[in-house]
Coordinates of C-alpha atoms and ligand atoms in Angstrom, one line a residue:
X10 CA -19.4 -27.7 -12.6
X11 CA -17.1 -25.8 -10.2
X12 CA -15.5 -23.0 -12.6
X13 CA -11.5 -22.2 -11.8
X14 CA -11.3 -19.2 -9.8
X15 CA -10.4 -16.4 -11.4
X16 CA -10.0 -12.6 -10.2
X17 CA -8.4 -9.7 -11.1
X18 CA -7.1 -5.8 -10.1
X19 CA -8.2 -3.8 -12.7
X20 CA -6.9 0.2 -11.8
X21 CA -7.3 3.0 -13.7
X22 CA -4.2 4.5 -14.3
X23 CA -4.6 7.9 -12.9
X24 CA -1.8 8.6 -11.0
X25 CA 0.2 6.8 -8.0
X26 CA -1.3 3.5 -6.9
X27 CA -2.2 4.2 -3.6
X28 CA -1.5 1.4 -0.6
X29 CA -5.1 1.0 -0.4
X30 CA -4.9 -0.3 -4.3
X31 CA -1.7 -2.4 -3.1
X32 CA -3.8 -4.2 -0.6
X33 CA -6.7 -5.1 -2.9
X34 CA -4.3 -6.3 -5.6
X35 CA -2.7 -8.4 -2.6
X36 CA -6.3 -10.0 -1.6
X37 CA -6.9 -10.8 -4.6
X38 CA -3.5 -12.5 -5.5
X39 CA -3.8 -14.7 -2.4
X40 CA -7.7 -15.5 -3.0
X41 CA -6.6 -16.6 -6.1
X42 CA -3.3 -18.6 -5.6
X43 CA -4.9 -20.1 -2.3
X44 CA -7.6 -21.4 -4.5
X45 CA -5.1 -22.3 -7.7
X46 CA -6.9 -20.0 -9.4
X47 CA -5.6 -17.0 -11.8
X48 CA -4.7 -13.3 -11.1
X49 CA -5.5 -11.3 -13.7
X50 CA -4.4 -7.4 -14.2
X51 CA -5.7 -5.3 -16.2
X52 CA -5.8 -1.9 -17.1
X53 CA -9.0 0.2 -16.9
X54 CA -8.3 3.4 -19.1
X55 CA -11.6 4.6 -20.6
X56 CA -11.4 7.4 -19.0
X57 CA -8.9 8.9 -21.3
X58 CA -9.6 12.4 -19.7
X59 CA -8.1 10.9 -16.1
X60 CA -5.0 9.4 -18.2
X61 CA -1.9 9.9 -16.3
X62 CA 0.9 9.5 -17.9
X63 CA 3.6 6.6 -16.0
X64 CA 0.9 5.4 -13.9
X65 CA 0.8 1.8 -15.6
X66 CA 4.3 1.3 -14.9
X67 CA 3.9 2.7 -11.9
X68 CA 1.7 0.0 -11.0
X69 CA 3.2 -2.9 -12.9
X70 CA 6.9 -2.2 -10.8
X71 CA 4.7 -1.3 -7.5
X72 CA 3.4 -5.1 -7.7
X73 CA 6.2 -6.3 -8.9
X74 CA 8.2 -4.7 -5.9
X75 CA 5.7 -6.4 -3.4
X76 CA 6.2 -9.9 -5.8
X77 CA 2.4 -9.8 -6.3
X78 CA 2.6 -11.5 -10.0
X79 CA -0.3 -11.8 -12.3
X80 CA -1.0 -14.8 -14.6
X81 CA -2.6 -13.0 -17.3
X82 CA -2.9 -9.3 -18.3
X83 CA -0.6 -6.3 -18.0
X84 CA 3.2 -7.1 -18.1
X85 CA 2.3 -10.3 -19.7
X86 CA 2.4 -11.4 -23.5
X87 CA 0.9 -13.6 -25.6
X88 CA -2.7 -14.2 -25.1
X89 CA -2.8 -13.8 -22.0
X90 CA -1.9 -9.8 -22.4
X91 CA -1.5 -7.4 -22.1
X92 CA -5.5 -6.7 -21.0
X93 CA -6.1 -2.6 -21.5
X94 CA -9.5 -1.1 -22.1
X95 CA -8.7 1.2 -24.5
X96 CA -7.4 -1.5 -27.0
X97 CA -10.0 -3.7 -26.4
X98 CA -12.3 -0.9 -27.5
X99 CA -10.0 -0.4 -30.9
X100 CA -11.2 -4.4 -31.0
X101 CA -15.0 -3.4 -31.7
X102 CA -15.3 -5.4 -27.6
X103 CA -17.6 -3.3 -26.4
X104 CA -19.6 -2.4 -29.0
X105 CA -21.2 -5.1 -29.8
X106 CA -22.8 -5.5 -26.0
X107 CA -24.1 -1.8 -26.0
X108 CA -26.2 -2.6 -29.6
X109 CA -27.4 -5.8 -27.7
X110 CA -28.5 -3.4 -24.6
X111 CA -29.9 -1.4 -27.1
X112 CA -31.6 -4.0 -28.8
X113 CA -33.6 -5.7 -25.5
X114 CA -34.7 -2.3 -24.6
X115 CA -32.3 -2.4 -21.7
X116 CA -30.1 0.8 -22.8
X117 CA -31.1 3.8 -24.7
X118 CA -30.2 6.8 -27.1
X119 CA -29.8 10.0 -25.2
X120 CA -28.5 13.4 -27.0
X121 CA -29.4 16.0 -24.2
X122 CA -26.3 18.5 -23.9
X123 CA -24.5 19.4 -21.0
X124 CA -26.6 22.7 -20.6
X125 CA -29.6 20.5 -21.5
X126 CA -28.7 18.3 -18.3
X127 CA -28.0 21.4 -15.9
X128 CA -31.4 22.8 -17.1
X129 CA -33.0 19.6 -15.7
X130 CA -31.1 19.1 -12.5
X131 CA -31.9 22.9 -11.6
X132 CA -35.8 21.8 -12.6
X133 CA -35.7 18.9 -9.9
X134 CA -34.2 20.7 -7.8
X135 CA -36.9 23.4 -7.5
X136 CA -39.6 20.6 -7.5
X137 CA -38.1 19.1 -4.7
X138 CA -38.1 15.8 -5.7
X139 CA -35.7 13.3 -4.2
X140 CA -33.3 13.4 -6.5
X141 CA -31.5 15.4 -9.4
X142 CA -30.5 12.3 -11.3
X143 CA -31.2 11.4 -14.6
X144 CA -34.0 8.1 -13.9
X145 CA -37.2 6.9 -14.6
X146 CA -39.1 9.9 -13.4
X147 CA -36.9 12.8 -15.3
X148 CA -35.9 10.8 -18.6
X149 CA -38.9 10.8 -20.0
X150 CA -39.2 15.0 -20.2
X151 CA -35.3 14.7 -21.9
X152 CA -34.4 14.3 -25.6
X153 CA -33.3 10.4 -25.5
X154 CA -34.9 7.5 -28.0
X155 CA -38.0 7.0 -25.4
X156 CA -39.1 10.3 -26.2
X157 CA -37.9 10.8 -29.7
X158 CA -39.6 9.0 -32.5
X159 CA -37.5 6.1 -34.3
X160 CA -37.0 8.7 -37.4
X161 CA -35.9 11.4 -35.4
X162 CA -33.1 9.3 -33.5
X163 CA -31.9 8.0 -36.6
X164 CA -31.8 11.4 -38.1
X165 CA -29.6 12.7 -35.2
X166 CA -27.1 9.8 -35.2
X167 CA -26.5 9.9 -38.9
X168 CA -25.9 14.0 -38.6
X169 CA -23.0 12.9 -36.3
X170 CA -24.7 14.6 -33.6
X171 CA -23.2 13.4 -30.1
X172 CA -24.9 11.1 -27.9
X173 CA -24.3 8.6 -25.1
X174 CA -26.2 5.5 -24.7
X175 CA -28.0 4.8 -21.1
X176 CA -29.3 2.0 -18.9
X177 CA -32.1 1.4 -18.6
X178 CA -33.1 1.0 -14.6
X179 CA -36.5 -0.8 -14.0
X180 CA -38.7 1.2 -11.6
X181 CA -39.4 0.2 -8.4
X182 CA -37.4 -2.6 -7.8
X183 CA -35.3 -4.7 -5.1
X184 CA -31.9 -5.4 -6.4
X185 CA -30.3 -8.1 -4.7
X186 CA -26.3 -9.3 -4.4
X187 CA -24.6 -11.5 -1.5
X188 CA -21.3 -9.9 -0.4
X189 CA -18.9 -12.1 0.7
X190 CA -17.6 -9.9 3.4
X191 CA -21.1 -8.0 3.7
X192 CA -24.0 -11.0 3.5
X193 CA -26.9 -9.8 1.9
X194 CA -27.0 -6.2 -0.2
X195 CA -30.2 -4.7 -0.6
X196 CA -31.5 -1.3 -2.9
X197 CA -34.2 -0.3 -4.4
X198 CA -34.0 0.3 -7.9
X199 CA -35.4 3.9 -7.4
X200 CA -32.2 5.1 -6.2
X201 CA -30.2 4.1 -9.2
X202 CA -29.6 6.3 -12.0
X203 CA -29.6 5.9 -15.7
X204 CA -25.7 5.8 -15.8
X205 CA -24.3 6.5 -18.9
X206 CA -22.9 3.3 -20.4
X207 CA -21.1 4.3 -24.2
X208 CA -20.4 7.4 -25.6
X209 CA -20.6 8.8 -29.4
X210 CA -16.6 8.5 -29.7
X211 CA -16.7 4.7 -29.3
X212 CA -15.5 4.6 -26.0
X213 CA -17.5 2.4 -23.3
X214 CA -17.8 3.7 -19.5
X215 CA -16.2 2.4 -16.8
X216 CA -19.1 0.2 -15.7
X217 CA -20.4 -1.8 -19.1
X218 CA -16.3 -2.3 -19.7
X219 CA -16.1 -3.5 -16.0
X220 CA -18.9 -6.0 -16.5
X221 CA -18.0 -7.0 -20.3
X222 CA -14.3 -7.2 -19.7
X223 CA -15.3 -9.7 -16.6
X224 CA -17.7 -12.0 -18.1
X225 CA -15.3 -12.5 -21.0
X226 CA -12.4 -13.0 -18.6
X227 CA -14.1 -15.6 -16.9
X228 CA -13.9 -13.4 -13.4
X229 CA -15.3 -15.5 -10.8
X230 CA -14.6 -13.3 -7.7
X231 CA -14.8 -9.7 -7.8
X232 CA -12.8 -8.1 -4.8
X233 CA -12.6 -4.4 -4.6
X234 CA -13.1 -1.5 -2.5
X235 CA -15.8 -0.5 -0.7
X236 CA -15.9 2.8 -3.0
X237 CA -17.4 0.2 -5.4
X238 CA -20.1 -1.3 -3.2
X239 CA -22.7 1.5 -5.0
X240 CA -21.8 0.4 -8.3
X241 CA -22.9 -2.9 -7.3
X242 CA -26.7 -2.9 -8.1
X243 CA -25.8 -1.3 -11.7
X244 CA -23.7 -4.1 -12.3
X245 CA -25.5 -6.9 -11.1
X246 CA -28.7 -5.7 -13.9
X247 CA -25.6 -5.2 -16.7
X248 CA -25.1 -9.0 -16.2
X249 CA -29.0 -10.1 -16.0
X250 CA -29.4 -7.6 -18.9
X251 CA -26.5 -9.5 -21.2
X252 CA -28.3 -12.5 -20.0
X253 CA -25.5 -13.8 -18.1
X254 CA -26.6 -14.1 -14.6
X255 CA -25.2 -17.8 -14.4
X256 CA -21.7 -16.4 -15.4
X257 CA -22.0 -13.9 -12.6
X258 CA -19.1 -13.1 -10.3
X259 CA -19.3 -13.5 -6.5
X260 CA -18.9 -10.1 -5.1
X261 CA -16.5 -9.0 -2.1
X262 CA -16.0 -5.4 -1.3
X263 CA -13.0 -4.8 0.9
X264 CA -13.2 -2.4 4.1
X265 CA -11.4 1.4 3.7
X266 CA -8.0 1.6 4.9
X267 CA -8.6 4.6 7.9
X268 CA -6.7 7.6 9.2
X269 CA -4.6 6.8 12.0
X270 CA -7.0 8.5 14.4
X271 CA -9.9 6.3 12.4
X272 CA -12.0 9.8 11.0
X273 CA -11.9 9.0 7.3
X274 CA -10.0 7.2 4.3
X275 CA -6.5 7.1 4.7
X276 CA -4.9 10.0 2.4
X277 CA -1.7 11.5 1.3
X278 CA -2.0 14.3 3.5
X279 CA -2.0 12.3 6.4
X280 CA 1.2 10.6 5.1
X281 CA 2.7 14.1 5.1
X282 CA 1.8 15.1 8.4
X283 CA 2.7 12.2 10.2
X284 CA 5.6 11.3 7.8
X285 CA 4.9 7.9 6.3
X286 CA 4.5 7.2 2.7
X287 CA 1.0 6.2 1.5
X288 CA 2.3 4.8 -1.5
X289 CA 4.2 1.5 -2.0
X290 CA 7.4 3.4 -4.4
X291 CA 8.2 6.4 -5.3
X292 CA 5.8 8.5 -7.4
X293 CA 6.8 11.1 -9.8
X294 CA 4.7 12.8 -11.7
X295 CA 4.3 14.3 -15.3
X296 CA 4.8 17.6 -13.5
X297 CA 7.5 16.8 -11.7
X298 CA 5.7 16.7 -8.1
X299 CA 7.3 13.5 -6.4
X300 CA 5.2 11.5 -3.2
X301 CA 7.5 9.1 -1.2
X302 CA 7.4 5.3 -0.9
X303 CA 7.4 2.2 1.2
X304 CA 10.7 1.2 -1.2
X305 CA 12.7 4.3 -1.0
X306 CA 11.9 4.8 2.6
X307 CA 13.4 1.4 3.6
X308 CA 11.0 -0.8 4.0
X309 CA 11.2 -4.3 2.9
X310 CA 8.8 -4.9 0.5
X311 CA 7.6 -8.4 2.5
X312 CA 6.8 -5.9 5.4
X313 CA 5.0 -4.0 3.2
X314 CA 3.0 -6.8 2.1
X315 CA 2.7 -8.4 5.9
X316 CA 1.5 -4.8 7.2
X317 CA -0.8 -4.6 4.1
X318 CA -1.9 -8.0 4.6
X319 CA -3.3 -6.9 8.3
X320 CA -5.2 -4.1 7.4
X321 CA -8.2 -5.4 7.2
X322 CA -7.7 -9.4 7.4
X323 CA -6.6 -11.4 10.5
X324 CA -5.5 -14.5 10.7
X325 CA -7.7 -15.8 14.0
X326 CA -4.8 -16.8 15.9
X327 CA -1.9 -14.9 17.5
X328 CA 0.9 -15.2 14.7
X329 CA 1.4 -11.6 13.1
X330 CA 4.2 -12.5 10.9
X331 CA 3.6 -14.4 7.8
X332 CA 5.6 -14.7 4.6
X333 CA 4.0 -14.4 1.0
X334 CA 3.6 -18.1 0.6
X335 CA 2.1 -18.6 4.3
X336 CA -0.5 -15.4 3.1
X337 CA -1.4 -17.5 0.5
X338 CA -1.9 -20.8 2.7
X339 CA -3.7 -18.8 5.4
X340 CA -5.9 -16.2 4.0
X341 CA -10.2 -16.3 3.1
X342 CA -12.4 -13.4 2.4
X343 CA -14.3 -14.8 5.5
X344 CA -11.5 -13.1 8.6
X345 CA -11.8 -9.9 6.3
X346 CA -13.7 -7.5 8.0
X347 CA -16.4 -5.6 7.9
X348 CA -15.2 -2.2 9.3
X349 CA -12.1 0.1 8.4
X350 CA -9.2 -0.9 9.1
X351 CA -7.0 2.1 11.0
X352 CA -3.8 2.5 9.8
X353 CA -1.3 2.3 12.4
X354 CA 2.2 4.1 11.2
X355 CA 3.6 2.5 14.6
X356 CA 3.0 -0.8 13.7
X357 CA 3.7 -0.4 10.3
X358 CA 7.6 0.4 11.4
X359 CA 7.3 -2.6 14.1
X360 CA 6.9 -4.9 10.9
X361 CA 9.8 -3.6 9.2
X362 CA 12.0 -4.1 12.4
X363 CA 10.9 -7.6 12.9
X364 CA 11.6 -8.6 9.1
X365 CA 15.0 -6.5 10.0
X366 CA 16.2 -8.3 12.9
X367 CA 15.3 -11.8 11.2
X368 CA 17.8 -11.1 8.6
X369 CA 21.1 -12.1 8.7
X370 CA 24.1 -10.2 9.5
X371 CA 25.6 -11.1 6.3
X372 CA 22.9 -9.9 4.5
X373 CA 22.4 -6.8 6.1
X374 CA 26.1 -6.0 5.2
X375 CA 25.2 -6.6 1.8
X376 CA 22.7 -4.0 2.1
X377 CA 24.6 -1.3 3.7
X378 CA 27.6 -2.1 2.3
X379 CA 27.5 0.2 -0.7
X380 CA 26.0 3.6 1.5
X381 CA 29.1 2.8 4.2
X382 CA 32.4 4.0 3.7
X383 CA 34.1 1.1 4.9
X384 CA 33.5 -1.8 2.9
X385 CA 35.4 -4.9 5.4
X386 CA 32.6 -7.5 4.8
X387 CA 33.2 -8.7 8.2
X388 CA 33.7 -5.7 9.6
X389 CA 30.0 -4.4 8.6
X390 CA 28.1 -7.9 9.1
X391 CA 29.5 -7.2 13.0
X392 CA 27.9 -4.0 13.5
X393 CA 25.1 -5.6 11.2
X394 CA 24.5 -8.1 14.5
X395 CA 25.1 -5.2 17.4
X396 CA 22.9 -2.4 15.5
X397 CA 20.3 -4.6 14.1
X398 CA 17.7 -4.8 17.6
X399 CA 17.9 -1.2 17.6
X400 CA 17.0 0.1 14.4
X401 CA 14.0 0.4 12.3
X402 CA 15.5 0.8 8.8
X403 CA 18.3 -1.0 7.5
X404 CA 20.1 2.6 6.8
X405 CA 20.0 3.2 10.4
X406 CA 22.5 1.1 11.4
X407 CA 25.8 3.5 9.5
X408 CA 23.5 6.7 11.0
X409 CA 22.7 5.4 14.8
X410 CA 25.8 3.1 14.7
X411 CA 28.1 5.8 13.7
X412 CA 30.7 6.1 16.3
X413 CA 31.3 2.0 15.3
X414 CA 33.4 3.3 11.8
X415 CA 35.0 6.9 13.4
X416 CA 35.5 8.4 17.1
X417 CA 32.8 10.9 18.2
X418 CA 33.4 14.7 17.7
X419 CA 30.7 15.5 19.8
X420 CA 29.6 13.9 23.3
X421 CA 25.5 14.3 23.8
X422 CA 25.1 17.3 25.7
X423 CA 22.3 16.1 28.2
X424 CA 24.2 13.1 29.2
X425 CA 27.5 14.8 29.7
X426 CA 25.3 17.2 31.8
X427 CA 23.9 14.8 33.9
X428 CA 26.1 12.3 34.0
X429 CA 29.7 13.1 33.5
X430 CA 30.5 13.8 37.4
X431 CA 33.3 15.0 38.9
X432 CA 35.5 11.6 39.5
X433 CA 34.5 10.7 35.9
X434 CA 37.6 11.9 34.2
X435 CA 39.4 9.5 36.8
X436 CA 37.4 6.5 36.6
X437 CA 38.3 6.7 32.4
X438 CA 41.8 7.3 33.2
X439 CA 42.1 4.7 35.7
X440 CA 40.4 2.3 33.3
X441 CA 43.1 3.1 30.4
X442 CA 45.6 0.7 31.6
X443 CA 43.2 -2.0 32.8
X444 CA 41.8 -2.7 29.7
X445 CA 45.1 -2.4 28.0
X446 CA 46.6 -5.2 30.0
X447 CA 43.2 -7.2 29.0
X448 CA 42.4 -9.7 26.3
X449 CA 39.8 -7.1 23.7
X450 CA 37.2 -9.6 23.9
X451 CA 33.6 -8.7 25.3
X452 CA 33.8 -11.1 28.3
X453 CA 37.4 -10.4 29.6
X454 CA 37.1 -6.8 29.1
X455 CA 33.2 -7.0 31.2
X456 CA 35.3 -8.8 33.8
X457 CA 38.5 -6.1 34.0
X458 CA 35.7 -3.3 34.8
X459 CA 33.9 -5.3 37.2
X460 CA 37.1 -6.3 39.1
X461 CA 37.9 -2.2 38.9
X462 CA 34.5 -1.3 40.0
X463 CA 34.4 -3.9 42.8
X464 CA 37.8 -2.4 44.2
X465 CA 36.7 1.3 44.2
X466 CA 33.5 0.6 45.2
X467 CA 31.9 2.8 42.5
X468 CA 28.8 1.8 40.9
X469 CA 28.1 0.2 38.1
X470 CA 26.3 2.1 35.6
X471 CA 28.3 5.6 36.8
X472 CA 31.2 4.5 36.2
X473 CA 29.6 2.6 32.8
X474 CA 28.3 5.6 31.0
X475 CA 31.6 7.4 31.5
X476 CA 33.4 5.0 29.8
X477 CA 30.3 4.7 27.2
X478 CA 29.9 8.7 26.9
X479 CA 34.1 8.7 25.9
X480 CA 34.0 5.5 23.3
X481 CA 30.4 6.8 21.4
X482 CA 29.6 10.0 22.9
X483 CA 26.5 8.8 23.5
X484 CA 24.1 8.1 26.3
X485 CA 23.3 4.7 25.4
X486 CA 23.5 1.8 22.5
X487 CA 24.5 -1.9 22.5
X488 CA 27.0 -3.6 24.7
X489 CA 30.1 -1.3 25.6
X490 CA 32.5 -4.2 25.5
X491 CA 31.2 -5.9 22.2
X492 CA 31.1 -2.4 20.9
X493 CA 34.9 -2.2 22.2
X494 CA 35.9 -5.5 21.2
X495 CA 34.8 -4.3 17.4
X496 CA 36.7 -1.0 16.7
X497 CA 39.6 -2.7 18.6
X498 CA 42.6 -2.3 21.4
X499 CA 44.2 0.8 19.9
X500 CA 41.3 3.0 18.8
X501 CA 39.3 2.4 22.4
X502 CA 42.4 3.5 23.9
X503 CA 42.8 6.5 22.2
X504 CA 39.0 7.2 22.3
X505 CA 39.0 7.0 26.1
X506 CA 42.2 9.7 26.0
X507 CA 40.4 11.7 23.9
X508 CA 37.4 11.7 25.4
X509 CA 38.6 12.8 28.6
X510 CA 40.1 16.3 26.9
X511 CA 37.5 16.7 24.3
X512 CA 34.4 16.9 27.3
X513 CA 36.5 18.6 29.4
X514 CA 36.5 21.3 26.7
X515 CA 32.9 21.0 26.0
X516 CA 32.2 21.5 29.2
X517 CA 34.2 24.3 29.5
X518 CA 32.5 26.0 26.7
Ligands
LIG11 N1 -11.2 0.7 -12.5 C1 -11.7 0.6 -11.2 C2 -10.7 1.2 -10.2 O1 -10.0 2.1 -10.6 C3 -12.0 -0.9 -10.9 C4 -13.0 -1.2 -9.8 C5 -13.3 -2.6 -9.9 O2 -12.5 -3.4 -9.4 O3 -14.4 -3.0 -10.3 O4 -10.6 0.8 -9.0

């Protein structure tokens, strides 16, 4: 029988989810509602000594930002939630699975101390041997329950003395998993290491909670990063060891999100050097220490998810922009690929602007509305439509499209250089009472200037970008006359008045 898909995004909450964590949480939302399957999320806090504090809600408002919603697990009640490690081990989960281990001979008893274990990685070392790890060739010179007699462990774990239990890796053999987005994933058990599974304090390691916490969940699809595609072979003998190989998840490990220039895994550093966040909101730490996101920077959270989507998967036909819902119809672990993805800051903003200009004007004024001073509703959905192709951010339309709510006090210096000739304080003088006896609408006012222009016989754009340089005091923007038709008779008038004085003077200066 087919079982229901089910997959989940299980971070460890040590600090700011990273957009790299965004994107897997996104794969696997859109694996799983593309199949009408579940999205689980849950919580993987056994590493209490990585614990930072506000990282689960950082994570549960980061998703819900980018409306990636789970079924079951964090942020939701009932039985179906909230799913957090450390809990589940106050539950006596985990336990129970370690004694089993310990029971088939799969796991073991080891007390060696932390000097104990430097001791021996300094020994293999100076043998040369190919690794320092703790395996089948060094555990049997170490103080574990295959080299201690049945009294002697007992002894030790009734003293309280502190041990952790191990897995037991087979010598010598091939360990075998089919990656979705890899095929075929081959090692040889000799490279594997006796990781440590449960510690004396009760508390399981990540992997056995990993494995336990998805067989009981009914996982059917793990998708994670590629930083897990080592862990793989461990896990894949946890589940033959627990005698659930039928139960076993299909395994998809998801491509590294890239460095702009491709050389290495995208990091916060190269956010702050080429000024883009790397995480989806705003992070602030226990400390204090704050690192900027996709939210507070302006981005729309479904160019987030768009951008995010495309790092990594493609959709095998030209259409870049797709919608949440149209994700979900379109997307299959088989267009992910198998290489890093580079991120491309460029792009990234190209998204935003797309999702920008698709917006109405209204709701654009919405949005600006309570940054701008004036608050006409009309009045801001109008600049909304003249600003909107030429801005990346939503707050760029009061910055660039300043000189639309007040006249300019200054007049861009390289384009009053270059530009403002000698016969330009005419040609805006001359043009006063033309457009004064005209109609202020865009197309009569075009006409007036081209009527004036055609009887002088000046050209176009010089006589243009004196009139432009007066109104905005700046070199270029959107239509002159729609710009002109918005702020009105009376205030171009007196801007073109002003404008001949004020470069005059700045010229002067
Ligand atoms: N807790 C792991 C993490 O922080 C989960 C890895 C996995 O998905 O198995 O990414």
């Amino acid at each position: 029988m087919k079982r229901k898909v089910r997959v989940r995004f299980a971070p460890s909450p040590t600090g700011p989810l990273h957009i790299g964590g965004v994107r897997t949480a996104l794969y696997n939302y859109l694996f799983a509602k593309k199949n009408g399957g579940d999205f689980l999320l849950r919580v993987e806090d056994t590493d209490q000594t990585r614990y930072v504090k506000g990282a689960e809600d950082y994570i549960v408002e980061a998703l819900q930002w980018c409306g990636i919603t789970p079924d079951e697990g964090i942020g939701v009640g009932g039985d179906l939630g909230p799913y957090r490690q450390s809990e589940r081990k106050e539950q006596g989960i985990y336990k129970k699975y370690v004694d089993q281990l310990l029971e088939s001979g799969n796991a073991y008893y080891a007390f060696d101390t932390p000097e104990e274990l430097d001791v021996m990685r300094e020994r293999l070392k100076v043998e040369g041997g190919h690794s320092q790890q703790y395996d089948a060739n060094s555990r049997n010179s170490m103080k574990n329950s295959l080299t201690l007699s049945a009294e002697e462990v007992q002894e030790k774990i009734n003293a309280g003395d502190p041990f952790v239990v191990r897995v037991k890796i087979p010598c010598d053999e091939e360990v075998k998993f089919k990656d979705i987005i890899r095929g075929w994933v081959t090692v040889n058990s000799e490279t594997l290491d006796d990781k440590v599974l449960f510690k004396s304090d009760g508390m399981p390691t990540y992997h056995l909670a990993n494995v336990v916490d998805d067989y009981l969940m009914k996982i059917t699809h793990v998708i994670r990063g590629e930083e897990w595609l080592p862990s793989g072979p461990l896990h894949v003998l946890l589940y033959r060891f627990l005698g659930w190989e039928n139960e076993m998840p299909e395994f998809a490990h998801l491509p590294l999100i890239l460095k702009p220039n491709g050389n290495g895994k995208l990091s916060k550093r190269d956010g702050d050097a080429g000024g883009f966040p790397v995480f989806p909101i705003e992070w602030k730490s226990p400390e204090g220490e704050t690192a900027s996101g996709y939210r507070e920077s302006g981005y729309f959270s479904e160019a987030h998810i768009n951008m995010l989507a495309f790092l990594g998967w493609n959709p095998g036909t030209e259409q870049e922009l797709f919608s949440l819902e149209e994700l979900v119809q379109e997307f299959s672990l088989e267009r992910v690929g198998k290489s890093g993805a580079k991120f491309d800051p460029d792009k990234t903003k190209w998204f935003n602007e797309q999702y920008l200009r698709v917006k109405s004007n209204e709701e654009l004024a919405e949005l600006i509305k309570p940054l701008a001073n004036n608050t006409d509703e009309k009045l801001l959905a109008d600049i909304c439509g003249l600003m909107k192709e030429r801005v990346s951010f939503t707050n760029e339309i009061l910055e660039k499209g300043k000189y639309l709510f007040e006249a300019p006090t200054e007049y861009d210096a390289k384009t009053v250089k270059k530009k403002w000739k000698d016969d330009s304080p005419q040609i805006v003088a001359d043009l006063v009472p033309v457009f004064s006896n005209t109609e202020f609408k865009n197309e009569a006012l075009e006409t007036a200037f081209k009527t004036y222009i055609e009887e002088k016989e000046l050209g176009f754009g010089k006589a243009m970008i004196a009139i432009r340089l007066a109104i905005t005091g700046e070199g270029g923007g959107p239509s002159l006359f729609e710009i002109m038709e918005l702020i009105g008779k009376e205030e171009s008038i007196k801007r073109l008045n002003a404008g001949i004085e004020n470069i005059k003077k700045e010229i002067e200066v």
